[in-house]
Coordinates of C-alpha atoms and ligand atoms in Angstrom, one line a residue:
M1 CA -15.0 26.4 -3.1
N2 CA -15.9 25.8 0.3
K3 CA -12.9 23.5 1.7
Q4 CA -13.5 23.8 5.6
I5 CA -10.0 22.5 6.1
N6 CA -7.4 25.5 5.6
S7 CA -4.6 24.3 7.8
I8 CA -2.6 21.1 8.6
A9 CA -0.3 19.8 11.8
V10 CA 1.6 16.8 10.4
L11 CA 3.2 15.0 13.1
G12 CA 6.5 13.2 12.1
A13 CA 8.6 14.7 9.4
G14 CA 10.1 11.8 8.1
T15 CA 9.5 10.5 4.3
M16 CA 5.6 10.5 4.8
G17 CA 5.0 13.4 7.0
A18 CA 7.3 15.5 4.8
G19 CA 5.4 14.5 1.7
I20 CA 2.0 15.1 3.2
A21 CA 3.4 18.6 4.5
A22 CA 4.8 19.4 1.0
L23 CA 1.7 18.3 -0.8
A24 CA -0.6 20.6 1.5
A25 CA 1.7 23.8 1.3
D26 CA 1.9 23.3 -2.5
K27 CA -2.0 23.8 -2.4
N28 CA -1.7 26.7 -0.1
C29 CA -2.3 25.6 3.1
K30 CA -0.8 26.7 6.4
V31 CA 1.3 23.7 7.7
L32 CA 2.9 22.8 11.0
L33 CA 5.5 20.1 10.9
L34 CA 6.5 18.7 14.3
D35 CA 9.0 16.0 15.1
I36 CA 10.9 14.5 18.1
S37 CA 13.4 17.5 17.7
N38 CA 13.8 20.6 15.9
E39 CA 16.7 19.4 14.2
A40 CA 14.7 16.3 12.9
A41 CA 11.6 18.6 11.9
N42 CA 14.1 20.8 10.1
K43 CA 15.8 18.1 8.3
G44 CA 12.0 17.2 7.0
K45 CA 11.5 20.7 5.8
E46 CA 15.0 20.6 4.1
N47 CA 14.2 17.4 2.5
I48 CA 11.0 19.0 0.8
I49 CA 13.2 21.6 -1.3
N50 CA 15.9 19.2 -1.7
P51 CA 17.0 20.1 -5.6
K52 CA 17.8 16.7 -6.3
R53 CA 14.2 15.5 -5.7
P54 CA 12.0 18.5 -4.6
M55 CA 8.6 17.4 -3.0
M56 CA 6.9 20.6 -4.2
S57 CA 6.1 22.3 -7.6
N58 CA 6.2 26.0 -6.2
L59 CA 9.2 25.9 -4.1
E60 CA 8.2 29.5 -2.8
N61 CA 5.3 27.9 -0.9
I62 CA 7.8 26.5 1.7
K63 CA 7.0 29.7 3.5
Y64 CA 3.6 28.1 4.7
I65 CA 5.3 25.1 6.6
N66 CA 6.3 26.1 10.3
V67 CA 8.4 23.4 12.2
G68 CA 8.7 22.6 15.7
S69 CA 9.3 19.7 18.4
F70 CA 6.7 17.6 20.0
E71 CA 8.2 18.8 23.4
N72 CA 8.0 22.4 22.9
D73 CA 5.5 22.9 20.4
F74 CA 2.6 20.5 20.7
Y75 CA 0.3 22.9 21.9
R76 CA 0.2 25.0 18.6
I77 CA -1.8 22.1 16.8
A78 CA -4.9 23.9 18.6
E79 CA -4.6 26.2 15.7
Y80 CA -5.0 23.7 12.9
D81 CA -8.2 22.2 11.2
W82 CA -6.6 18.6 10.5
I83 CA -4.1 16.9 12.4
C84 CA -2.4 14.1 10.5
E85 CA -0.1 11.7 12.4
A86 CA 2.8 10.2 10.6
V87 CA 5.1 8.9 13.1
V88 CA 7.0 5.5 13.0
E89 CA 4.9 2.2 12.5
N90 CA 4.7 1.5 16.4
L91 CA 1.2 0.9 18.1
D92 CA 2.4 2.3 21.3
I93 CA 4.0 5.4 20.1
K94 CA 1.0 6.1 17.9
K95 CA -1.4 5.7 21.0
K96 CA 0.8 8.1 23.2
I97 CA 0.6 10.5 20.2
F98 CA -3.1 10.4 20.0
S99 CA -3.7 10.8 23.4
K100 CA -1.4 14.0 23.2
I101 CA -3.6 15.2 20.2
E102 CA -6.5 15.0 22.2
K103 CA -5.3 17.1 24.9
Y104 CA -4.3 20.0 22.5
R105 CA -6.5 19.9 19.5
K106 CA -9.5 22.4 19.0
R107 CA -13.1 21.0 19.0
N108 CA -14.0 19.8 15.5
S109 CA -10.6 19.3 14.1
I110 CA -10.1 16.1 12.2
V111 CA -7.3 13.8 13.2
S112 CA -5.9 11.1 11.1
S113 CA -3.2 8.6 11.0
N114 CA -1.2 7.8 8.1
T115 CA -0.4 4.2 9.5
S116 CA 0.4 1.5 6.6
G117 CA -1.5 -1.2 8.1
I118 CA -2.4 -0.8 12.0
P119 CA -5.9 -1.0 12.5
L120 CA -7.6 2.4 13.8
K121 CA -9.7 0.8 16.4
E122 CA -6.2 -0.4 17.9
I123 CA -4.7 2.9 17.8
T124 CA -7.9 4.5 19.5
R125 CA -8.8 1.8 21.9
G126 CA -9.9 3.2 25.2
M127 CA -10.1 6.8 24.2
P128 CA -12.9 9.1 24.5
E129 CA -16.1 9.7 22.3
S130 CA -15.2 13.0 21.7
L131 CA -12.3 11.8 19.8
L132 CA -13.8 8.9 18.1
K133 CA -16.2 10.9 16.0
D134 CA -13.5 12.9 14.7
V135 CA -10.9 10.0 13.5
C136 CA -10.1 8.3 10.5
I137 CA -7.0 6.8 8.6
T138 CA -5.6 8.8 5.6
H139 CA -3.2 6.4 4.2
F140 CA -0.9 8.2 1.5
F141 CA 1.2 6.3 -0.7
N142 CA 5.0 6.9 -1.4
P143 CA 6.0 9.3 -2.8
V144 CA 3.0 11.3 -1.8
N145 CA 3.5 13.9 -4.7
V146 CA 3.4 11.1 -7.1
M147 CA 1.3 8.5 -6.1
K148 CA -2.6 9.1 -6.7
L149 CA -3.9 7.0 -4.0
C150 CA -5.1 8.0 -0.4
E151 CA -7.0 5.2 1.4
L152 CA -9.6 6.8 3.5
I153 CA -10.9 4.4 6.5
P154 CA -13.4 5.9 9.3
S155 CA -13.6 4.2 12.5
K156 CA -17.0 2.8 13.5
K157 CA -17.9 6.1 15.1
T158 CA -16.5 8.7 12.7
S159 CA -19.2 11.2 11.9
V160 CA -20.4 11.5 8.3
E161 CA -19.5 15.3 8.1
V162 CA -16.1 14.4 9.3
I163 CA -15.5 11.7 6.2
D164 CA -17.5 14.4 4.0
K165 CA -15.1 17.1 4.7
I166 CA -12.0 15.2 4.5
S167 CA -12.9 13.3 1.3
F168 CA -13.7 16.7 -0.3
F169 CA -10.4 18.3 0.9
L170 CA -8.3 15.1 -0.4
E171 CA -10.0 14.8 -3.6
N172 CA -10.6 18.7 -4.7
I173 CA -7.7 20.5 -2.8
L174 CA -5.1 17.8 -2.5
Q175 CA -6.3 16.1 -5.9
K176 CA -5.8 12.4 -4.7
G177 CA -7.9 9.5 -6.0
V178 CA -9.8 8.5 -2.8
V179 CA -10.5 5.0 -1.8
Y180 CA -12.8 4.0 0.8
G181 CA -11.7 1.2 3.1
K182 CA -12.8 -0.9 6.1
D183 CA -10.8 -0.7 9.5
T184 CA -9.1 -4.0 8.9
V185 CA -5.2 -4.9 9.0
N186 CA -3.3 -3.3 6.0
F187 CA -6.6 -1.8 4.6
I188 CA -6.9 -2.4 0.8
G189 CA -3.7 -1.8 -1.2
N190 CA -1.3 -3.3 1.3
R191 CA -3.4 -6.3 1.9
I192 CA -3.5 -7.5 -1.3
G193 CA -0.1 -5.9 -2.3
C194 CA 1.6 -7.8 0.6
F195 CA 0.1 -11.1 -0.1
F196 CA 1.3 -10.7 -3.7
M197 CA 4.8 -9.9 -2.2
L198 CA 4.8 -12.5 0.6
K199 CA 3.0 -15.3 -1.6
G200 CA 5.9 -14.5 -4.5
L201 CA 8.8 -15.1 -2.1
H202 CA 7.4 -18.3 -1.0
E203 CA 7.1 -19.5 -4.4
G204 CA 10.7 -18.7 -4.9
L205 CA 11.5 -22.4 -4.1
Y206 CA 9.4 -23.3 -6.9
A207 CA 11.2 -20.8 -9.2
R208 CA 14.5 -22.2 -8.2
N209 CA 13.4 -25.8 -8.7
N210 CA 12.6 -24.8 -12.4
N211 CA 15.8 -22.9 -12.7
F212 CA 14.3 -19.5 -12.9
S213 CA 16.6 -16.7 -12.3
I214 CA 15.6 -14.0 -10.0
E215 CA 15.6 -11.9 -13.5
K216 CA 13.3 -14.3 -15.1
S217 CA 10.9 -14.1 -12.2
D218 CA 10.9 -10.6 -12.1
A219 CA 10.2 -10.3 -16.0
L220 CA 7.5 -12.8 -15.6
L221 CA 5.7 -10.8 -13.1
S222 CA 6.3 -7.4 -14.4
K223 CA 5.0 -5.6 -17.7
P224 CA 3.9 -8.9 -19.6
I225 CA 1.0 -9.0 -17.1
G226 CA 0.3 -5.3 -16.3
L227 CA 2.6 -5.1 -13.2
P228 CA 5.2 -2.3 -12.7
P229 CA 8.8 -2.9 -14.3
T230 CA 10.4 -3.8 -10.9
G231 CA 8.8 -7.0 -10.7
L232 CA 8.7 -9.0 -7.4
Y233 CA 12.3 -8.9 -6.0
G234 CA 13.0 -5.3 -7.5
L235 CA 9.7 -4.2 -5.7
I236 CA 11.0 -5.9 -2.6
D237 CA 14.4 -4.2 -2.7
L238 CA 12.6 -1.1 -2.7
I239 CA 10.6 -1.7 0.3
G240 CA 13.3 -3.3 2.2
L241 CA 13.2 -7.2 3.7
D242 CA 12.9 -5.4 7.3
V243 CA 9.6 -3.8 6.6
M244 CA 8.4 -7.1 4.8
Y245 CA 9.6 -8.8 8.1
S246 CA 7.5 -6.4 10.3
V247 CA 4.6 -6.3 8.0
G248 CA 4.5 -10.1 8.3
K249 CA 4.4 -9.9 12.1
N250 CA 1.7 -7.5 12.0
L251 CA -0.5 -9.7 9.7
E252 CA 0.3 -12.7 11.9
T253 CA -1.3 -10.7 14.7
N254 CA -4.3 -8.9 13.0
L255 CA -5.2 -11.2 10.0
P256 CA -8.7 -13.0 10.5
E257 CA -8.9 -16.8 11.3
K258 CA -8.5 -18.9 8.2
D259 CA -7.3 -15.9 5.9
L260 CA -5.1 -17.4 3.1
G261 CA -2.3 -14.8 3.8
L262 CA -1.4 -16.5 7.3
A263 CA 0.4 -19.2 5.7
F264 CA 2.9 -16.8 4.4
V265 CA 3.2 -14.3 6.8
T266 CA 7.0 -15.4 7.7
L267 CA 10.0 -15.1 5.4
P268 CA 10.9 -18.0 3.7
D269 CA 14.5 -19.4 4.9
A270 CA 16.6 -18.1 2.3
E271 CA 15.0 -14.5 2.6
L272 CA 15.2 -14.9 6.5
K273 CA 18.8 -15.5 6.3
L274 CA 19.1 -12.2 4.1
Y275 CA 17.1 -10.5 6.6
E276 CA 19.2 -11.7 9.6
K277 CA 22.7 -10.6 8.0
G278 CA 21.2 -7.2 6.9
Q279 CA 21.1 -7.6 3.4
L280 CA 17.6 -5.7 3.2
G281 CA 17.6 -4.0 0.0
R282 CA 18.4 -0.7 -1.6
K283 CA 18.8 1.3 1.8
T284 CA 21.6 -1.2 2.8
G285 CA 23.3 -1.4 -0.6
G286 CA 21.9 -4.4 -1.9
G287 CA 19.0 -7.1 -1.3
F288 CA 18.6 -9.1 -4.4
Y289 CA 20.1 -6.9 -6.5
R290 CA 23.0 -4.3 -6.0
I291 CA 24.8 -1.9 -8.3
K292 CA 28.6 -2.1 -8.3
I293 CA 30.9 0.3 -9.5
N294 CA 34.2 -1.3 -11.1
T295 CA 37.6 0.2 -11.4
A296 CA 36.8 2.3 -14.6
G297 CA 33.9 3.7 -13.0
D298 CA 31.4 1.6 -14.6
K299 CA 27.9 0.8 -13.1
L300 CA 27.4 -3.1 -13.0
K301 CA 24.3 -4.7 -11.9
E302 CA 24.5 -7.7 -9.5
V303 CA 22.0 -10.3 -8.5
Y304 CA 22.1 -12.6 -5.5
D305 CA 22.0 -16.3 -6.4
L306 CA 19.7 -17.6 -3.3
K307 CA 21.0 -21.1 -3.9
A308 CA 24.7 -20.7 -4.2
E309 CA 24.5 -17.8 -1.8
V310 CA 26.7 -15.5 -4.0
W311 CA 26.7 -12.4 -6.0
K312 CA 26.7 -12.8 -9.9
Q313 CA 26.6 -10.3 -12.9
S314 CA 22.8 -9.7 -13.4
K315 CA 21.6 -10.5 -16.9
L316 CA 18.6 -8.8 -18.5
E317 CA 15.6 -11.3 -19.2
T318 CA 12.9 -10.4 -21.7
V319 CA 10.2 -12.8 -21.7
D320 CA 7.5 -13.4 -24.5
Y321 CA 4.6 -14.2 -22.3
N322 CA 1.3 -12.4 -21.5
L323 CA -1.5 -12.6 -19.1
D324 CA -3.1 -15.7 -20.6
T325 CA 0.1 -17.7 -19.8
M326 CA -1.0 -18.0 -16.4
L327 CA -3.7 -20.0 -17.4
E328 CA -1.7 -22.5 -19.1
D329 CA 0.3 -25.6 -17.4
S330 CA 3.7 -24.6 -18.2
P331 CA 6.2 -24.0 -15.4
E332 CA 6.1 -20.2 -16.3
G333 CA 2.2 -20.4 -16.6
M334 CA 2.0 -22.1 -13.1
Y335 CA 4.5 -19.6 -11.4
I336 CA 2.4 -16.7 -12.7
W337 CA -0.6 -18.3 -11.5
N338 CA 0.7 -19.1 -8.2
V339 CA 1.7 -15.7 -7.3
M340 CA -0.4 -13.3 -9.6
G341 CA -3.4 -15.6 -10.0
M342 CA -3.5 -16.4 -6.4
S343 CA -3.4 -12.7 -5.5
L344 CA -6.4 -12.3 -7.7
L345 CA -8.4 -15.0 -6.1
Y346 CA -7.3 -13.4 -2.8
A347 CA -8.7 -10.0 -3.7
A348 CA -11.9 -11.6 -4.9
D349 CA -12.6 -13.1 -1.5
L350 CA -12.3 -9.7 0.6
I351 CA -15.4 -8.0 -0.4
P352 CA -17.3 -6.9 1.9
E353 CA -14.4 -7.4 4.6
I354 CA -12.1 -4.6 3.3
A355 CA -14.1 -2.6 0.9
D356 CA -17.7 -2.5 0.0
D357 CA -17.2 -3.1 -4.0
I358 CA -14.8 -4.2 -6.7
V359 CA -14.3 -0.5 -8.0
N360 CA -12.6 0.5 -4.6
I361 CA -10.4 -2.6 -4.8
D362 CA -9.4 -2.0 -8.5
N363 CA -8.6 1.7 -7.9
A364 CA -6.3 0.9 -4.8
M365 CA -4.2 -1.5 -6.8
K366 CA -4.0 0.9 -9.9
W367 CA -3.6 4.0 -8.1
G368 CA -1.3 3.0 -5.0
F369 CA 0.7 -0.1 -6.7
A370 CA 0.9 1.1 -10.2
W371 CA -0.9 -2.1 -11.7
R372 CA -2.1 -1.3 -15.2
K373 CA -5.5 -2.8 -14.4
G374 CA -7.2 -3.9 -10.9
P375 CA -7.6 -7.3 -10.0
F376 CA -11.3 -7.5 -11.1
E377 CA -10.5 -5.9 -14.5
I378 CA -7.7 -8.5 -14.9
L379 CA -10.1 -11.1 -14.2
D380 CA -12.3 -9.8 -16.8
Q381 CA -9.4 -9.6 -19.4
L382 CA -8.7 -13.3 -18.4
N383 CA -12.2 -14.2 -18.8
P384 CA -13.7 -15.0 -15.4
I385 CA -15.4 -18.2 -16.8
K386 CA -12.0 -19.7 -17.8
V387 CA -10.4 -18.7 -14.3
L388 CA -13.4 -20.5 -12.7
R389 CA -12.5 -23.6 -14.8
K390 CA -9.0 -23.2 -13.6
C391 CA -9.9 -23.1 -10.1
E392 CA -12.1 -26.3 -10.4
S393 CA -9.4 -28.3 -12.1
L394 CA -7.0 -27.3 -9.2
Q395 CA -9.8 -28.0 -6.6
I396 CA -9.2 -24.4 -5.2
K397 CA -12.1 -22.9 -3.1
I398 CA -13.9 -20.4 -5.2
P399 CA -13.8 -16.9 -4.0
K400 CA -16.7 -15.0 -2.9
M401 CA -17.1 -12.4 -5.9
L402 CA -16.3 -15.2 -8.6
Q403 CA -19.0 -17.3 -7.0
I404 CA -21.4 -14.4 -7.0
L405 CA -20.5 -13.8 -10.7
R406 CA -21.1 -17.6 -11.4
D407 CA -24.4 -17.4 -9.4
S408 CA -25.7 -14.4 -11.5
S409 CA -26.2 -14.4 -15.2
H410 CA -23.4 -12.2 -15.9
K411 CA -19.9 -13.2 -17.6
T412 CA -17.7 -10.2 -16.3
F413 CA -17.3 -7.9 -13.5
Y414 CA -17.5 -4.9 -15.5
S415 CA -20.6 -4.4 -18.1
D416 CA -19.9 -2.1 -21.3
N417 CA -22.2 0.6 -19.5
Q418 CA -19.8 2.0 -16.9
E419 CA -21.4 -0.6 -14.3
F420 CA -20.0 -3.1 -11.9
L421 CA -21.0 -6.2 -10.3
N422 CA -22.4 -5.7 -6.8
L423 CA -22.4 -8.0 -3.9
N424 CA -26.0 -8.8 -4.8
G425 CA -24.8 -10.1 -8.3
E426 CA -26.3 -7.1 -10.0
Y427 CA -24.7 -4.4 -12.2
E428 CA -24.6 -1.2 -10.4
K429 CA -23.3 2.6 -12.1
I430 CA -19.8 3.4 -11.2
K431 CA -20.1 6.7 -9.3
Ligands
NAD1 P1 10.3 7.7 8.5 O1 11.2 6.6 9.5 O2 10.7 8.1 7.4 O3 9.6 8.8 9.7 C1 9.1 8.6 10.9 C2 9.3 9.9 11.9 O4 8.7 9.4 13.2 C3 10.7 10.2 11.9 O5 10.8 11.6 11.4 C4 11.1 10.2 13.4 O6 11.9 11.2 13.9 C5 9.7 10.0 14.1 N1 9.8 9.4 15.2 C6 10.7 8.5 15.7 N2 10.5 7.7 17.1 C7 9.4 8.5 17.3 C8 8.9 8.6 18.6 N3 9.2 7.8 19.6 N4 7.8 9.7 18.8 C9 7.5 10.2 17.9 N5 8.1 10.3 16.7 C10 9.0 9.4 16.3 O7 8.8 6.9 8.3 P2 7.7 7.0 7.3 O8 8.1 6.2 6.1 O9 7.4 8.5 7.0 O10 6.7 6.4 8.1 C11 5.6 7.3 8.7 C12 4.3 6.5 8.8 O11 3.8 6.2 7.4 C13 4.3 5.0 9.4 O12 3.2 4.9 10.1 C14 4.4 4.4 8.2 O13 4.0 3.0 8.2 C15 3.5 5.1 7.3 N6 3.7 4.7 5.7 C16 5.2 4.6 5.3 C17 5.0 4.4 3.7 C18 6.4 4.5 3.2 O14 6.4 4.0 2.0 N7 7.5 4.9 3.9 C19 3.9 4.6 3.1 C20 2.6 4.6 3.7 C21 2.6 4.9 4.8

């Protein structure tokens, strides 16, 4: 197999950098892992082989990973075919690293950023043409060795050969599911996923007014409708309210004018209070949920009551609802519609802005966010005609792809013959 990429320099040995280094070494690639100090890089390397949660299947392959510091070892990137930047999510820091990469890398090496959402055009603004033809975003999801998705986003000037080379490597060597996105804020998965989470937090008031507990909200927004068992609040506890806060700031700056998501970029008052007092999620010992160990040594799950501002014992909620509930007028139905339904409509308005077709969007949500089905597959399950009726009854502007479906003679986004509905309202074979 002609893979053309045999070695990777990973810049940043944190959660993601270590994960990317581990994955590449596991596939027998030579890896250079750099960070702000030798200690930081070595810590990343140790994390890879941590017996509690190893990031590699073949621990012997750790021998392929060499470590070093930005200060002393940057010049060594000249030996590597692909340079993958995975330092902190900060535009100025990433820009500095990119300028340094251009100084030391060899000709025709590929350069990528693993940013979660900063557009590539911002990172590479003012950089030379020689770099622009070789850059892209390779956005892996956490944990890298588990999540199938890698979003691949070229710049306007990236050469076709570079995209062919890196996509071949991601798919065939690293065994990732590659989704092609556009150079827009948060790319695909995080654009839709963050809308879902931020809109969900804003619907918390509706939930509390209808006496839904946090556990009930999570139960409604999880397995019954094809979402992961963490639900909404459990997921945000994993990610951290601090990350949600900065995601909101990035969206505020970079979302296009009139984007529906602009209304939800700031945390609602109750969550802002938690953010300000440092109750961020699992990393701070609790956010919406926490685990307490009682005197007998038993683990107890507690939930934070946002209205009374106290911790209470958490009760397991099982709910008897399904996807169709969101088309009903019950409080539960309206809640699911307001969070999940609006996220589906949001996704249906983002083509061709963030991706060329519905298949890339569906794959991103399945492979990166563990949704059982993608937004357009869910719309098909609900029946797009019923969704159109619901939009009309609520006087909601019909999103672009639903409009295209309505104007075509088709009733679903996917046909029985492995085809999807394209922007021209025609079925096209899925590649
Ligand atoms: P992290 O905090 O675990 O690691 C970041 C690394 O950057 C650290 O090793 C740190 O030493 C280094 N660093 C800190 N300050 C620096 C500086 N001034 N100059 C150079 N390096 C510096 O972060 P992470 O979660 O690995 O995220 C890395 C990138 O991947 C970010 O752009 C993030 O948005 C993106 N990302 C994160 C996730 C996730 O779930 N964690 C998922 C996808 C993408």
